[in-house]
PDB file of C-alpha atoms in Angstrom:
ATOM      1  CA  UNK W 256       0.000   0.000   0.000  1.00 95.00           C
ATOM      2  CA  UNK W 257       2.682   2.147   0.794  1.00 96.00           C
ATOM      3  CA  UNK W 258       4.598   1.864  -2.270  1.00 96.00           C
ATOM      4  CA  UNK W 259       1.776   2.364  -4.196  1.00 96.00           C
ATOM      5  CA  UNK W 260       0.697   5.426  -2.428  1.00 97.00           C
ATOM      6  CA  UNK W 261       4.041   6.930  -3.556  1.00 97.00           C
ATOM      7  CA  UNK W 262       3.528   6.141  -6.733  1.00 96.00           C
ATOM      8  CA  UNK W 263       0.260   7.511  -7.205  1.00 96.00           C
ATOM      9  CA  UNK W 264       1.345  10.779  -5.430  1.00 96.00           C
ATOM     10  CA  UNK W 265       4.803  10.440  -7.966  1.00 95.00           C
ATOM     11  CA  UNK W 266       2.194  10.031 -11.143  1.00 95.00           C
ATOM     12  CA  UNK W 267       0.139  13.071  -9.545  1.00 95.00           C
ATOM     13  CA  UNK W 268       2.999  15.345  -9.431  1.00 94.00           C
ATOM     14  CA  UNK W 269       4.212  14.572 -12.682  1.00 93.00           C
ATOM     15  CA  UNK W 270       1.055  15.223 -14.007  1.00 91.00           C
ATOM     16  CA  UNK W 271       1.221  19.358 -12.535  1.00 92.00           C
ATOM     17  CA  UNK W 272       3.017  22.292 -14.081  1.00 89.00           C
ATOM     18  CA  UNK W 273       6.810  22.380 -13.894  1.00 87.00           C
ATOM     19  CA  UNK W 274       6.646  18.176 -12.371  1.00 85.00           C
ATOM     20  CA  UNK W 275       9.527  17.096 -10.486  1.00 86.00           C
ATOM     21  CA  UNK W 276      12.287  15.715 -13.060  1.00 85.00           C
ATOM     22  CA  UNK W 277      11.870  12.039 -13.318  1.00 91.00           C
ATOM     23  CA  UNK W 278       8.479  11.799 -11.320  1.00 94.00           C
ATOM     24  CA  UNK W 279       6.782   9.930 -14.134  1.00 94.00           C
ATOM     25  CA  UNK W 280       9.975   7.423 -14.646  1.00 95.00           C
ATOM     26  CA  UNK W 281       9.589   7.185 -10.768  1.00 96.00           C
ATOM     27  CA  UNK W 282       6.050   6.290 -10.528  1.00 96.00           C
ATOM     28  CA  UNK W 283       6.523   3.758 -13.553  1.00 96.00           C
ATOM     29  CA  UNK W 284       8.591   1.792 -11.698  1.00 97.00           C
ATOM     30  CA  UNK W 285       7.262   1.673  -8.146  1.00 97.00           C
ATOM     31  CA  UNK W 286       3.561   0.620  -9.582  1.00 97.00           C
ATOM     32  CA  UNK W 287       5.817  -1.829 -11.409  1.00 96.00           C
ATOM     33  CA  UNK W 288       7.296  -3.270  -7.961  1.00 97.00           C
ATOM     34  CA  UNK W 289       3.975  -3.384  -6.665  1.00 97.00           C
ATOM     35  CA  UNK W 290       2.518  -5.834  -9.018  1.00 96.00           C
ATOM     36  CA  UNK W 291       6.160  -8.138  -9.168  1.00 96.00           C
ATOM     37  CA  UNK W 292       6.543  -7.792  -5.301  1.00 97.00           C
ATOM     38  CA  UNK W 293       3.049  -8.581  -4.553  1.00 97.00           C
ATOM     39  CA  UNK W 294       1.653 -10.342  -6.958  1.00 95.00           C
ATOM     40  CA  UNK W 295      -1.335 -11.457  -4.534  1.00 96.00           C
ATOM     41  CA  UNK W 296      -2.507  -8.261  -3.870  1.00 96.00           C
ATOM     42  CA  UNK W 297      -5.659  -6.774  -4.541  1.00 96.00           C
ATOM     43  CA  UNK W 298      -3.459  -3.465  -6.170  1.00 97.00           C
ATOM     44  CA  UNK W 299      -1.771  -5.856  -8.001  1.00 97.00           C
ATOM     45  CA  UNK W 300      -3.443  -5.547 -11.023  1.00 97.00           C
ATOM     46  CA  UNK W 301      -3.753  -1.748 -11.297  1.00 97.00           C
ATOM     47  CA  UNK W 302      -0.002  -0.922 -10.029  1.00 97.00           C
ATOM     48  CA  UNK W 303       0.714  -3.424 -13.027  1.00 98.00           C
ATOM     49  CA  UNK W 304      -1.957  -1.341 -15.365  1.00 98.00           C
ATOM     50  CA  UNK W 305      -0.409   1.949 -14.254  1.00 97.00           C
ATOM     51  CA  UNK W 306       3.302   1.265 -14.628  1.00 97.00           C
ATOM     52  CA  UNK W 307       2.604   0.252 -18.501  1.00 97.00           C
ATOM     53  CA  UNK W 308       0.464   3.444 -18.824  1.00 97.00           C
ATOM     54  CA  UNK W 309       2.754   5.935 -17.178  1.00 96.00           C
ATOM     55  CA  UNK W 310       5.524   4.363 -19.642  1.00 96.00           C
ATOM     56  CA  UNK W 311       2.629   4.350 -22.810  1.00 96.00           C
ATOM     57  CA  UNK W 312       1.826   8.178 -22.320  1.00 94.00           C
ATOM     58  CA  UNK W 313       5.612   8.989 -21.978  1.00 93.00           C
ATOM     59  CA  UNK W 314       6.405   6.983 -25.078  1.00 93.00           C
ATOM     60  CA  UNK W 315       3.616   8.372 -26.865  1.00 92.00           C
ATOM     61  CA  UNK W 316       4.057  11.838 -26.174  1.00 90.00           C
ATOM     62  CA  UNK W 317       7.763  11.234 -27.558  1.00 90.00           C
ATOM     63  CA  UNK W 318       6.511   9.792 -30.758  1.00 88.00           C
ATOM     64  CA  UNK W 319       3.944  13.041 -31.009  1.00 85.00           C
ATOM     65  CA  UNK W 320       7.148  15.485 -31.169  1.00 87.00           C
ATOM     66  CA  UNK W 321       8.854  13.063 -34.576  1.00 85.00           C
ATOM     67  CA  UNK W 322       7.890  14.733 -37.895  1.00 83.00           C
ATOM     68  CA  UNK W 323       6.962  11.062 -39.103  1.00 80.00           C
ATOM     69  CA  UNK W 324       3.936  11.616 -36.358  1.00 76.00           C
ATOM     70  CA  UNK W 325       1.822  13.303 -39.210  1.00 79.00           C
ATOM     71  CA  UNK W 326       2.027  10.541 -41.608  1.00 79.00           C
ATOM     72  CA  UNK W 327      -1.255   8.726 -42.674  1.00 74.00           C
ATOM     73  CA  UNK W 328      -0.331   5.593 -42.483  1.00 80.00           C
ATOM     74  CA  UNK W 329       0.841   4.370 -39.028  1.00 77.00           C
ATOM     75  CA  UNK W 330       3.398   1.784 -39.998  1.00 76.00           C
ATOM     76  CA  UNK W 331       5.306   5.085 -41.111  1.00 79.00           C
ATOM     77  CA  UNK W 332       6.070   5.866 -37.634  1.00 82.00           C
ATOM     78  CA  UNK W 333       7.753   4.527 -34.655  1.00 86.00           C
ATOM     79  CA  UNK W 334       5.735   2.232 -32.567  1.00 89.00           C
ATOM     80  CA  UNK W 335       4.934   2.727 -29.173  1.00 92.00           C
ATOM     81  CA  UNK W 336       6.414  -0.560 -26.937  1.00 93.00           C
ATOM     82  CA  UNK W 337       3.812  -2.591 -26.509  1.00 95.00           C
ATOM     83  CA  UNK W 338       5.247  -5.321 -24.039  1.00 96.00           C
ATOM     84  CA  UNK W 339       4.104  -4.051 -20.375  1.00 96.00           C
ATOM     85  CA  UNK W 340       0.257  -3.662 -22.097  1.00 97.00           C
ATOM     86  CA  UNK W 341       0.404  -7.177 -23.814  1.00 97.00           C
ATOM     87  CA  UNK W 342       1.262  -8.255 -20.192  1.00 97.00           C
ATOM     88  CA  UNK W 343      -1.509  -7.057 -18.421  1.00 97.00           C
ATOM     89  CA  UNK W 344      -3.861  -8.557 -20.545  1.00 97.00           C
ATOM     90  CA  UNK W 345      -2.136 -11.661 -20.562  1.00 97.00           C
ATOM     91  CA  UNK W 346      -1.995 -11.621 -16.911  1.00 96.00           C
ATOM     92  CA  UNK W 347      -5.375 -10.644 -15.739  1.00 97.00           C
ATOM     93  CA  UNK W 348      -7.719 -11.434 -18.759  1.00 96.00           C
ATOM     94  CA  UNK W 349     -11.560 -10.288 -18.509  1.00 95.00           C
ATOM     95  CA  UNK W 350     -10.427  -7.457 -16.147  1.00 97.00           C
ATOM     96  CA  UNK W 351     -10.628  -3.636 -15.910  1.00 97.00           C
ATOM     97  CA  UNK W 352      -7.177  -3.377 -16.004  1.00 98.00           C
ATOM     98  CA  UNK W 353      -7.161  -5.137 -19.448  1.00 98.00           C
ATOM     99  CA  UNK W 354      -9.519  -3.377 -21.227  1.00 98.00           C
ATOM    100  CA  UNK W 355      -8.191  -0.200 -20.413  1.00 98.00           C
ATOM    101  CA  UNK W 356      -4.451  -1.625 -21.356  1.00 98.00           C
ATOM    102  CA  UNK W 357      -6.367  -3.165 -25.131  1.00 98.00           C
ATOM    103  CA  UNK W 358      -8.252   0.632 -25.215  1.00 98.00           C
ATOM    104  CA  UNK W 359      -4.488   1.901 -25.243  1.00 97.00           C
ATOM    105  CA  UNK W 360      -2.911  -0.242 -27.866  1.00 97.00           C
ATOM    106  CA  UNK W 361      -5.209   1.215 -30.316  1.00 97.00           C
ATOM    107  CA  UNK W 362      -3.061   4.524 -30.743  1.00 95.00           C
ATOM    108  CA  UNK W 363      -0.351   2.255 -32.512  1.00 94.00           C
ATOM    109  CA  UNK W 364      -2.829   2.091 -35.252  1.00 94.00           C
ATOM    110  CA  UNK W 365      -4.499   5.142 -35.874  1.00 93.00           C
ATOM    111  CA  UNK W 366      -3.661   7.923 -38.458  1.00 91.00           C
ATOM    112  CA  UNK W 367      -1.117  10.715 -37.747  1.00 87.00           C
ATOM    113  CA  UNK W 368      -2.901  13.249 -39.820  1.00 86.00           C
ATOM    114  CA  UNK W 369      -6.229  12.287 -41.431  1.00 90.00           C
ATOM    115  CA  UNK W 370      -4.817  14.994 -44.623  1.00 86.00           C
ATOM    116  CA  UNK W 371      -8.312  15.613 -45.691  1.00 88.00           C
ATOM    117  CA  UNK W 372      -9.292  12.011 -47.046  1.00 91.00           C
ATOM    118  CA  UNK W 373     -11.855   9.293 -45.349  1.00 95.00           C
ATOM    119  CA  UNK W 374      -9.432   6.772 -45.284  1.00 94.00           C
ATOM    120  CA  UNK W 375      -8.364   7.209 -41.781  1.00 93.00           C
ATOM    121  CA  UNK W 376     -11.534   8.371 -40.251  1.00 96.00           C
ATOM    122  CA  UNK W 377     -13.297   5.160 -41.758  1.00 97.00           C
ATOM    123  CA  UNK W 378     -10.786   2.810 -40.245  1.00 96.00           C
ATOM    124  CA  UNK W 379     -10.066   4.280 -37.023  1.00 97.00           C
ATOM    125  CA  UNK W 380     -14.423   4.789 -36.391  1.00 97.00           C
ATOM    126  CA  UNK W 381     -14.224   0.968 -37.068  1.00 98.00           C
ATOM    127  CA  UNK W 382     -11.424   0.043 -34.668  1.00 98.00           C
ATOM    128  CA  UNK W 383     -13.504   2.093 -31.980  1.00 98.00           C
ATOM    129  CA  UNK W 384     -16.491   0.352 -32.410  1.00 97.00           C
ATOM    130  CA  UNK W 385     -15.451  -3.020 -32.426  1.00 98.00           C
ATOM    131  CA  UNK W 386     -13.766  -2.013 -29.159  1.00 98.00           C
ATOM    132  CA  UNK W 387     -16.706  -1.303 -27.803  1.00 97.00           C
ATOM    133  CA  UNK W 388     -18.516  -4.103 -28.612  1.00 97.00           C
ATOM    134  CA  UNK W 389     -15.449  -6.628 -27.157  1.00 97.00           C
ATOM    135  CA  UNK W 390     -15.271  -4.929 -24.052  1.00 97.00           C
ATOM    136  CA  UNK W 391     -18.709  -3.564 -23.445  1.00 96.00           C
ATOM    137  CA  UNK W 392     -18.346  -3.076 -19.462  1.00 95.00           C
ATOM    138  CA  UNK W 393     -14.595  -1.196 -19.982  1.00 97.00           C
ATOM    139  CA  UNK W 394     -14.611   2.528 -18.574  1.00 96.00           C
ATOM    140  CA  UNK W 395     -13.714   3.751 -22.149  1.00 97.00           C
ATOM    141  CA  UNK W 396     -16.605   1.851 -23.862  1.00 98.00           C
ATOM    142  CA  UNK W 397     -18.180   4.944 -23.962  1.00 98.00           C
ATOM    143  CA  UNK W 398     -15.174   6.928 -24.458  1.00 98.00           C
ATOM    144  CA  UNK W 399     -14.811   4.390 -27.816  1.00 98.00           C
ATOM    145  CA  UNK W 400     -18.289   5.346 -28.994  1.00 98.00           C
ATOM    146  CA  UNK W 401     -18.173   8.579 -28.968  1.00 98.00           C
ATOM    147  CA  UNK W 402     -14.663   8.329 -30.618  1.00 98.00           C
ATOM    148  CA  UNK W 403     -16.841   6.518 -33.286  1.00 98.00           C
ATOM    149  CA  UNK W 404     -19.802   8.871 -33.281  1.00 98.00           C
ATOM    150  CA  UNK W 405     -17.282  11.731 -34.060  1.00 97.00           C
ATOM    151  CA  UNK W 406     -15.214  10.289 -36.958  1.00 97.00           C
ATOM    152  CA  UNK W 407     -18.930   9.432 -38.479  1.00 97.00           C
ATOM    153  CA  UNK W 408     -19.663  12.878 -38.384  1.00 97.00           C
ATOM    154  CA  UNK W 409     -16.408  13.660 -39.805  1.00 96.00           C
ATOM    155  CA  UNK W 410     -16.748  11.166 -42.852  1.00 97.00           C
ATOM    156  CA  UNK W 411     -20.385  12.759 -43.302  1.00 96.00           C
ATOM    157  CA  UNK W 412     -18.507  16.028 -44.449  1.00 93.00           C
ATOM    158  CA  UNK W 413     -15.649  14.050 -46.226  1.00 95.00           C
ATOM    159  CA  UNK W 414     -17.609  12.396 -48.395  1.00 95.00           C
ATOM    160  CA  UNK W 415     -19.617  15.436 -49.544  1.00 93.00           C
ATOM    161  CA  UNK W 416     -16.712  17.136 -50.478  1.00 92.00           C
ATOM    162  CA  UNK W 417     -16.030  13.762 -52.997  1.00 92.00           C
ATOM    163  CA  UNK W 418     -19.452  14.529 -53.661  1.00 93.00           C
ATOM    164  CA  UNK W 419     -20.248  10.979 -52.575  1.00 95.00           C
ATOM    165  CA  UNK W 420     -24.273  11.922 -50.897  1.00 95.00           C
ATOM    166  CA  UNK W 421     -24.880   8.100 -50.826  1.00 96.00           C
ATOM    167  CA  UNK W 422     -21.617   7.193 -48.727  1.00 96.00           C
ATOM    168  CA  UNK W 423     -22.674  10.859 -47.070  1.00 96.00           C
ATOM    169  CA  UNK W 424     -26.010   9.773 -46.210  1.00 96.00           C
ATOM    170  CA  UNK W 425     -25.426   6.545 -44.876  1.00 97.00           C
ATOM    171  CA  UNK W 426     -22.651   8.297 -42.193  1.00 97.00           C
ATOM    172  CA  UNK W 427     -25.182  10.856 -40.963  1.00 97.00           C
ATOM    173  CA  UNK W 428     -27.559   7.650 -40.271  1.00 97.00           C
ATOM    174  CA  UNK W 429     -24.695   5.926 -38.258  1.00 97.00           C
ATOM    175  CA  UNK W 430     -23.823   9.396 -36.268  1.00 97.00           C
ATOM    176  CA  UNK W 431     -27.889   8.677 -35.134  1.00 97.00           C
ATOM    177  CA  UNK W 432     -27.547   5.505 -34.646  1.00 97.00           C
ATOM    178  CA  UNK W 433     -24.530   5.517 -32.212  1.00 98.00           C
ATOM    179  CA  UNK W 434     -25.936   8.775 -30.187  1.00 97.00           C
ATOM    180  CA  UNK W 435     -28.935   6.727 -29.803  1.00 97.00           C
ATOM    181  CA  UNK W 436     -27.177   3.828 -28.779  1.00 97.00           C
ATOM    182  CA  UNK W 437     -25.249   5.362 -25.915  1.00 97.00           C
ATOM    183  CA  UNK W 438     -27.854   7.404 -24.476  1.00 97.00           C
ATOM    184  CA  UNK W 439     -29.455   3.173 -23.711  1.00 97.00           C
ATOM    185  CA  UNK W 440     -25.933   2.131 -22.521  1.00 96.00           C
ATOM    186  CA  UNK W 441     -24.278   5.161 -20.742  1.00 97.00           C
ATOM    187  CA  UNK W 442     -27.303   7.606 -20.009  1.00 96.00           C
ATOM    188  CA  UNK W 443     -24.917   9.741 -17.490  1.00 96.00           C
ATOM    189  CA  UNK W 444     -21.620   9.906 -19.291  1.00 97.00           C
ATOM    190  CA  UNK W 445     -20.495  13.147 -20.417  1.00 97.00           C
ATOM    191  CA  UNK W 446     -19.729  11.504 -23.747  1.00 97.00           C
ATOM    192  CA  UNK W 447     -23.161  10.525 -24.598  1.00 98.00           C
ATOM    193  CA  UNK W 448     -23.847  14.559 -24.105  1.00 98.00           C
ATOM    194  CA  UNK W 449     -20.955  14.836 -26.816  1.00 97.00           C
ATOM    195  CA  UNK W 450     -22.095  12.288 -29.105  1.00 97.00           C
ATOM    196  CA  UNK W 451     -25.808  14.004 -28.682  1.00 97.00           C
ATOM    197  CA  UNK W 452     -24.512  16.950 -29.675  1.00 97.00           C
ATOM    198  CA  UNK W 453     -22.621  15.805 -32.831  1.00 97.00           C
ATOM    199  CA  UNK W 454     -25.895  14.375 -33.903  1.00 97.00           C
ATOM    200  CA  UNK W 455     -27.944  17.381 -33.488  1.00 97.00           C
ATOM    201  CA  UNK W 456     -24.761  18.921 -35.371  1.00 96.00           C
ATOM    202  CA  UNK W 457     -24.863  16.586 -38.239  1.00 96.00           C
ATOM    203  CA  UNK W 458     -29.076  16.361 -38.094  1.00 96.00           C
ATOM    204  CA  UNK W 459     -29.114  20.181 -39.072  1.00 95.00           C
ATOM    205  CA  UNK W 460     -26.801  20.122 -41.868  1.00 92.00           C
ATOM    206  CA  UNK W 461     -24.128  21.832 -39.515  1.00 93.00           C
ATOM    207  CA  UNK W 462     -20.199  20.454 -40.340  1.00 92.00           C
ATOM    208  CA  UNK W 463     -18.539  18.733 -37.809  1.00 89.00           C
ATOM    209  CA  UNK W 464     -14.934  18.636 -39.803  1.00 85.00           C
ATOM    210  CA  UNK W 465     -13.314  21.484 -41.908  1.00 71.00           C
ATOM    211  CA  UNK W 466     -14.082  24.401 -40.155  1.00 59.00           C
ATOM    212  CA  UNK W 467     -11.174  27.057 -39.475  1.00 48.00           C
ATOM    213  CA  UNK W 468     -10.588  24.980 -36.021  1.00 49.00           C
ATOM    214  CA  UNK W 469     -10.126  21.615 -37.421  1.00 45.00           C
TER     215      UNK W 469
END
C-alpha cells in the first residue's frame, strides 16, 4: 500500500506544471514493484496497469514530437512498446485493467494526420467500435463510442466534399444511430452529451470537420 501510495502521489505530481524531473519514470517503476513484489494483492493488477500506462503516455508523447507523427499511415512511424500492455492482458484477462491496457494499444494504429481524405476516419471509427462491442463493461466503452460517433460525423462532411451523398447519407444515419445507442448504454456519461450533440450537429446540416478549427 505504501509503495503504491508513492507512486500515485509520484504520477500526480508529474502530471502538474513544472513536475519534479523524473516523477513519471519514478512512478513507472514503483507501480511496477507493486505488481512483481506482490503479486497477490488486490493493487496488483492496477499498479501493473499503471506502470505500462505511465511508460505508454511517456512513449507516446515522444513519438507526437517526430515529424513522421503526421504521416497517414501508421506503420510510417515509430511504434509505441507494446510489451508491459500485452502483459496485463495476458496476466489478468476479462479485467478492468485489461480493457483499459487493449483501449491503449489502439493509438499504434491510428492515423497521424487524417490529410483531408476518409481513409483514416473510416478505419479508425471501425477500430472504436469493435472495441466497444469486445469490451462492453470497460470505462472507455463509452469513451470508444463517442470516438466513433465523431469520426462518423467527420466522414459525413468528407464524403460530400467527394461529392459521394450516398456514402454521405449513410454516415449521418450511423452518427444517429450511435448517439442513440449510448444514451441506452451510458445515459450519465459526459460523452453521450458529446455524441448528442454531434448528432444534433450533423441532423441540421451543420459540419462537424473542416471548419477554421479543425
Amino acid at each position: 500500500l505504501i509503495l503504491y501510495g508513492t507512486a500515485a502521489n509520484l504520477e500526480y505530481e508529474a502530471s502538474q506544471p513544472h513536475a519534479p524531473k523524473d516523477a513519471a519514470n519514478q512512478a513507472h517503476l514503483l507501480y511496477r514493484r507493486v505488481a512483481e513484489y506482490y503479486p497477490d494483492s488486490p493493487l496488483a493488477a492496477e499498479a501493473m496497469f499503471r506502470s505500462a500506462d505511465v511508460r505508454w503516455q511517456l512513449d507516446r508523447a515522444d513519438v507526437r514530437t517526430l515529424p513522421s507523427a503526421k504521416e497517414q499511415e501508421a506503420y510510417l512511424r515509430p511504434q509505441i512498446y507494446e510489451g508491459e500492455m500485452q502483459k496485463v492482458m495476458k496476466q489478468y484477462p476479462g479485467s478492468k485493467q485489461a480493457a483499459l491496457a487493449a483501449y491503449d494499444l489502439i493509438d499504434n494504429k491510428l492515423c497521424g494526420d487524417w490529410q483531408g481524405l476518409p481513409k483514416c476516419p473510416e478505419m479508425e471509427s471501425v477500430l472504436y467500435e469493435k472495441y466497444a462491442d469486445k469490451y462492453p463493461d470497460s470505462p472507455k466503452a463509452a469513451q470508444a463510442l463517442y470516438e466513433a460517433t465523431y469520426r462518423q460525423g467527420v466522414l459525413v462532411s468528407m464524403y460530400l466534399v467527394e461529392d459521394n451523398r450516398k456514402r454521405s447519407d449513410q454516415a449521418a444515419a450511423s452518427v444517429q444511430g450511435l448517439a442513440t445507442e449510448m444514451k441506452q448504454r451510458f445515459p450519465q456519461s459526459d460523452y453521450t452529451a458529446r455524441a448528442a450533440s454531434i448528432a444534433f450537429r450533423v441532423a441540421q446540416q451543420v459540419p462537424v470537420y473542416g471548419n477554421d478549427r479543425d
